[in-house]
Coordinates of C-alpha atoms in Angstrom, one line a residue:
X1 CA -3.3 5.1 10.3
X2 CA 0.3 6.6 10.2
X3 CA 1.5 3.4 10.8
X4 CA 0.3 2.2 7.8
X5 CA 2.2 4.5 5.6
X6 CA 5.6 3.3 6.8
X7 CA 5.2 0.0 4.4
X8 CA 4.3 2.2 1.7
X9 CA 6.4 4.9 2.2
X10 CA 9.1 2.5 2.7
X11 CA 8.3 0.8 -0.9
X12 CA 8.1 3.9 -2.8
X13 CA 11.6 5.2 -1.6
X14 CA 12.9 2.3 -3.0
X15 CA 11.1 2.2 -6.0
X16 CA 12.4 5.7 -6.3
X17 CA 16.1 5.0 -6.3
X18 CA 15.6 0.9 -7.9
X19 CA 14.3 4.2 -11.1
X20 CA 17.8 5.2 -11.6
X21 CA 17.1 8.9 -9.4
X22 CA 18.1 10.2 -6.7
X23 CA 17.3 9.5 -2.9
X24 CA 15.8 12.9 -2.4
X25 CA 13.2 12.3 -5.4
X26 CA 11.4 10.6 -2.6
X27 CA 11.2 13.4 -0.1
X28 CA 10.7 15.8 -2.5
X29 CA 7.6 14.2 -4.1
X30 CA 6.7 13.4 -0.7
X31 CA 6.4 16.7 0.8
X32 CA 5.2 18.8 -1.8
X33 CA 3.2 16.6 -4.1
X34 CA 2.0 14.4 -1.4
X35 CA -0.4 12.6 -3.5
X36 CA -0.1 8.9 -2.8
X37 CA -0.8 6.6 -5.6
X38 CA -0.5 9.4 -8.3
X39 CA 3.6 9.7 -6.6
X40 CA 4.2 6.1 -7.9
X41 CA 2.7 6.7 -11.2
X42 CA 4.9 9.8 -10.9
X43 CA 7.9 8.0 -11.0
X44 CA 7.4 6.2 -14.3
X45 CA 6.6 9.5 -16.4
X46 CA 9.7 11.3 -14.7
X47 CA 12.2 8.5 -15.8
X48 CA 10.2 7.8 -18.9
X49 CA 10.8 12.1 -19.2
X50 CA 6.7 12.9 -19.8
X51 CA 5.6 16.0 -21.7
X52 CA 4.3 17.8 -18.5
X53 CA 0.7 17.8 -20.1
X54 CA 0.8 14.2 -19.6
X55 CA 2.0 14.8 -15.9
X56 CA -1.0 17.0 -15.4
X57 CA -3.8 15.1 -17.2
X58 CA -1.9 12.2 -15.4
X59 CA -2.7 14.1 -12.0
X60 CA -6.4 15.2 -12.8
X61 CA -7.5 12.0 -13.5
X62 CA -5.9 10.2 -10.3
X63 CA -6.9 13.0 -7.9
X64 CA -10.0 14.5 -9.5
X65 CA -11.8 12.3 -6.4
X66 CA -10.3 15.1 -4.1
X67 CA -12.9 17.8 -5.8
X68 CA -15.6 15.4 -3.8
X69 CA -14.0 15.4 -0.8
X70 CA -14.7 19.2 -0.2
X71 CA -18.4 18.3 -0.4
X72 CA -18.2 16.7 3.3
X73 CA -14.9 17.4 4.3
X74 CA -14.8 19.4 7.6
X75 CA -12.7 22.3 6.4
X76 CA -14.7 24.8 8.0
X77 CA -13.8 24.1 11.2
X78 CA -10.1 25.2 10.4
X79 CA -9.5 29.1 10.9
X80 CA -6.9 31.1 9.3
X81 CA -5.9 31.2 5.3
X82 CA -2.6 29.2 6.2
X83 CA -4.5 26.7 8.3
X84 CA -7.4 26.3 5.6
X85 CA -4.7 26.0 2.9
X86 CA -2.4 23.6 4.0
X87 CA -6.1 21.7 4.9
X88 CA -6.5 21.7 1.5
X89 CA -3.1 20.8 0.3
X90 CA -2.9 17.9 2.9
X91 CA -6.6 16.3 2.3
X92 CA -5.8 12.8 1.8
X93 CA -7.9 9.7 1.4
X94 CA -7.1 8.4 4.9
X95 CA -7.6 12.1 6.2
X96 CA -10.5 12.4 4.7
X97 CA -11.9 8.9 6.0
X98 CA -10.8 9.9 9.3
X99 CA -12.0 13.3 9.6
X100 CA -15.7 12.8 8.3
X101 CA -15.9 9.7 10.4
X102 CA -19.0 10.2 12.9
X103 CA -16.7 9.7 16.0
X104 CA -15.0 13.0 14.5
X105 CA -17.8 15.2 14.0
X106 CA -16.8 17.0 17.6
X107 CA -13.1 17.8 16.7
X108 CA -11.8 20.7 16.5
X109 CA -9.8 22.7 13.9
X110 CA -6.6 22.6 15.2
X111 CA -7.1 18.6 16.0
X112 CA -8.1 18.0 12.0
X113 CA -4.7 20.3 10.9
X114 CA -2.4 18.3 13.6
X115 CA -4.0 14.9 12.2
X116 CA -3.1 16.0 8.4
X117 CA 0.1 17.2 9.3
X118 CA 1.2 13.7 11.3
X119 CA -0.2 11.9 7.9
X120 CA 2.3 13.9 6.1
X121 CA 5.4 13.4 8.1
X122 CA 4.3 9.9 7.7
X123 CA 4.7 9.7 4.2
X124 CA 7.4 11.9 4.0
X125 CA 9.5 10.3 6.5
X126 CA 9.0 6.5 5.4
X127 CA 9.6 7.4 2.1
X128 CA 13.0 9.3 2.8
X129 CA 13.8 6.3 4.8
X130 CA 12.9 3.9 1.8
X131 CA 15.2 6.1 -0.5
X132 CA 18.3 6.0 1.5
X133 CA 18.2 2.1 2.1
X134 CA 16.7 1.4 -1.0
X135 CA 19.9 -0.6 -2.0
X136 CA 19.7 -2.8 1.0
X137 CA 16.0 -4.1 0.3
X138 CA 15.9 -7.5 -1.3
X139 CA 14.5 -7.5 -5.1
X140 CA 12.2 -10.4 -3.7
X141 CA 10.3 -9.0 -1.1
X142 CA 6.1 -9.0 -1.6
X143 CA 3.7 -7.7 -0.3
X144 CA 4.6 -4.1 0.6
X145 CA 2.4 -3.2 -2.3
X146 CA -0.4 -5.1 -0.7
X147 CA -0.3 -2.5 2.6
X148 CA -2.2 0.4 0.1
X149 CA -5.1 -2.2 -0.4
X150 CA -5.5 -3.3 3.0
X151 CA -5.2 0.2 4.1
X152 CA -8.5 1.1 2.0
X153 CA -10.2 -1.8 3.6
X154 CA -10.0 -1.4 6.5
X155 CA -10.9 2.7 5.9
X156 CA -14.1 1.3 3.6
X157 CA -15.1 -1.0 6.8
X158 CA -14.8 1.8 9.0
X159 CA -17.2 4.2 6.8
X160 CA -19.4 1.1 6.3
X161 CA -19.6 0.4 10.1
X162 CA -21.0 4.6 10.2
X163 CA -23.6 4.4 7.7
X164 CA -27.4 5.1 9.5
X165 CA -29.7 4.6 6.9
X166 CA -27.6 5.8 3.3
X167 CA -27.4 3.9 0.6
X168 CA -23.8 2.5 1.0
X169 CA -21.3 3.8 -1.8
X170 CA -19.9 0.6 -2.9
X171 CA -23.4 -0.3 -3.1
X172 CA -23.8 2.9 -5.6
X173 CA -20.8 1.7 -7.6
X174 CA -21.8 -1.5 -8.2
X175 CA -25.3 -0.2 -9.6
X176 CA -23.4 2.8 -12.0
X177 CA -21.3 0.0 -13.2
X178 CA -24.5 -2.8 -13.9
X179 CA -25.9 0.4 -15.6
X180 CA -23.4 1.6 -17.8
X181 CA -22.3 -2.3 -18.7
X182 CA -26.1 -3.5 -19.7
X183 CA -26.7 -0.1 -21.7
X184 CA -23.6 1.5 -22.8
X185 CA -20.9 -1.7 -23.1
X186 CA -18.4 -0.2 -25.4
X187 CA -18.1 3.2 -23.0
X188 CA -18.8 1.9 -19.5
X189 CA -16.2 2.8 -17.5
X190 CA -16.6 6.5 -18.5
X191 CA -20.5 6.1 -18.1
X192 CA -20.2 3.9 -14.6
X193 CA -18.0 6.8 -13.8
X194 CA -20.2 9.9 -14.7
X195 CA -23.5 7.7 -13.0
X196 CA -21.5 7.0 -9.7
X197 CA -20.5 11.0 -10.2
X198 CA -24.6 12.2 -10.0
X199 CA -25.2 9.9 -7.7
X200 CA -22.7 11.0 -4.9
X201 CA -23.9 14.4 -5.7
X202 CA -27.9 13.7 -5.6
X203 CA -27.3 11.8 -2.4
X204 CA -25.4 14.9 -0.9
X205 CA -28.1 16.9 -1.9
X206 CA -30.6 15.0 -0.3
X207 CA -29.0 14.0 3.1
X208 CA -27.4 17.7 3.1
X209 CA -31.2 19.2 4.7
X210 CA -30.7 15.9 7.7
X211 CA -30.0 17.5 11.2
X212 CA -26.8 16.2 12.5
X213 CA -26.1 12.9 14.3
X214 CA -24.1 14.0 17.9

């Protein structure tokens, strides 16, 4: 999974410096607002200089997804206010996918923390690497922007592969967004978005009482 980041990391270094700022842009927005796709879209409000209210409604709507993350995310098993803290700072797609896998439901706390922490120097250290040879990475290279997409994949496969007997969530989008596009055409990706919204949460509600799988 770490792995993965390199390519990314790698591409967003350079995107940082191909912007017209500074190498350490990329390890600063790397290590303290760690937030993946929303650091790219970062990049174009900081050169385009952004009203900051547009940075923030910028970051709500990209990382709003973490709010549901808490609902299954295994937090609890973290002790401390540091340790529980930089759990929530660090909660990532891929640590979240890899944490509330079912093969993970016997780690322990110190296990989750060490996982997030290794996703973070990841990111941080690919990207700092990107940044400082930025200059020497051909104009014409594809596909590093490709390794994001496959890197979801392969995590959707994974959660797909874990499902026992829940209705599968792309399986819930696709329904929100037949709903909201045969009733509500002009609006639908903010109806497919609130539907697909009560849906995660009525499901969590009703699989919440289920004993747990070993």
């Amino acid at each position: 999974m770490g792995l993965g980041f390199v390519p990314l990391g790698l591409a967003f270094g350079a995107l940082v410096v191909q912007s017209g700022l500074d190498w350490w842009w990329a390890s600063l927005s790397a290590a303290v607002a760690f937030g993946g796709s929303f650091e790219f879209l970062l990049i174009g409000l900081v050169v385009a200089v952004a009203p900051l209210t547009s940075v923030a409604a910028a970051a709500f709507l990209v990382n709003v997804r973490h709010v549901f993350y808490a609902l299954s995310f295994p937090l609890h098993r973290v002790t401390g206010r540091l340790g529980k803290a930089y759990g929530t700072f660090a909660l990532c797609d891929e640590a979240y996918a890899l944490a509330s896998a079912e093969q993970a439901r016997s780690w322990s706390g110190p296990r989750i923390l060490w996982t997030q922490f290794f996703l973070h120097l990841y990111w941080a250290g690919s990207a700092t690497a990107g940044a400082l040879l930025g200059a020497l990475i051909p104009q014409g290279v594809t596909g590093l922007d490709f390794a994001l997409t496959a890197l979801f994949t392969v995590l959707a496969l994974d959660a797909l592969r874990d499902l026992r007997g829940d209705l599968p969530t792309p399986l819930l989008a696709l329904l929100c967004a037949l709903v909201a596009r045969s009733l509500f055409p002009g609006q639908m990706l903010l109806v497919a978005f609130a539907l697909f919204t009560a849906g995660l949460l009525a499901r969590h509600l009703m699989t919440a009482g289920r004993p747990s799988r070993a």
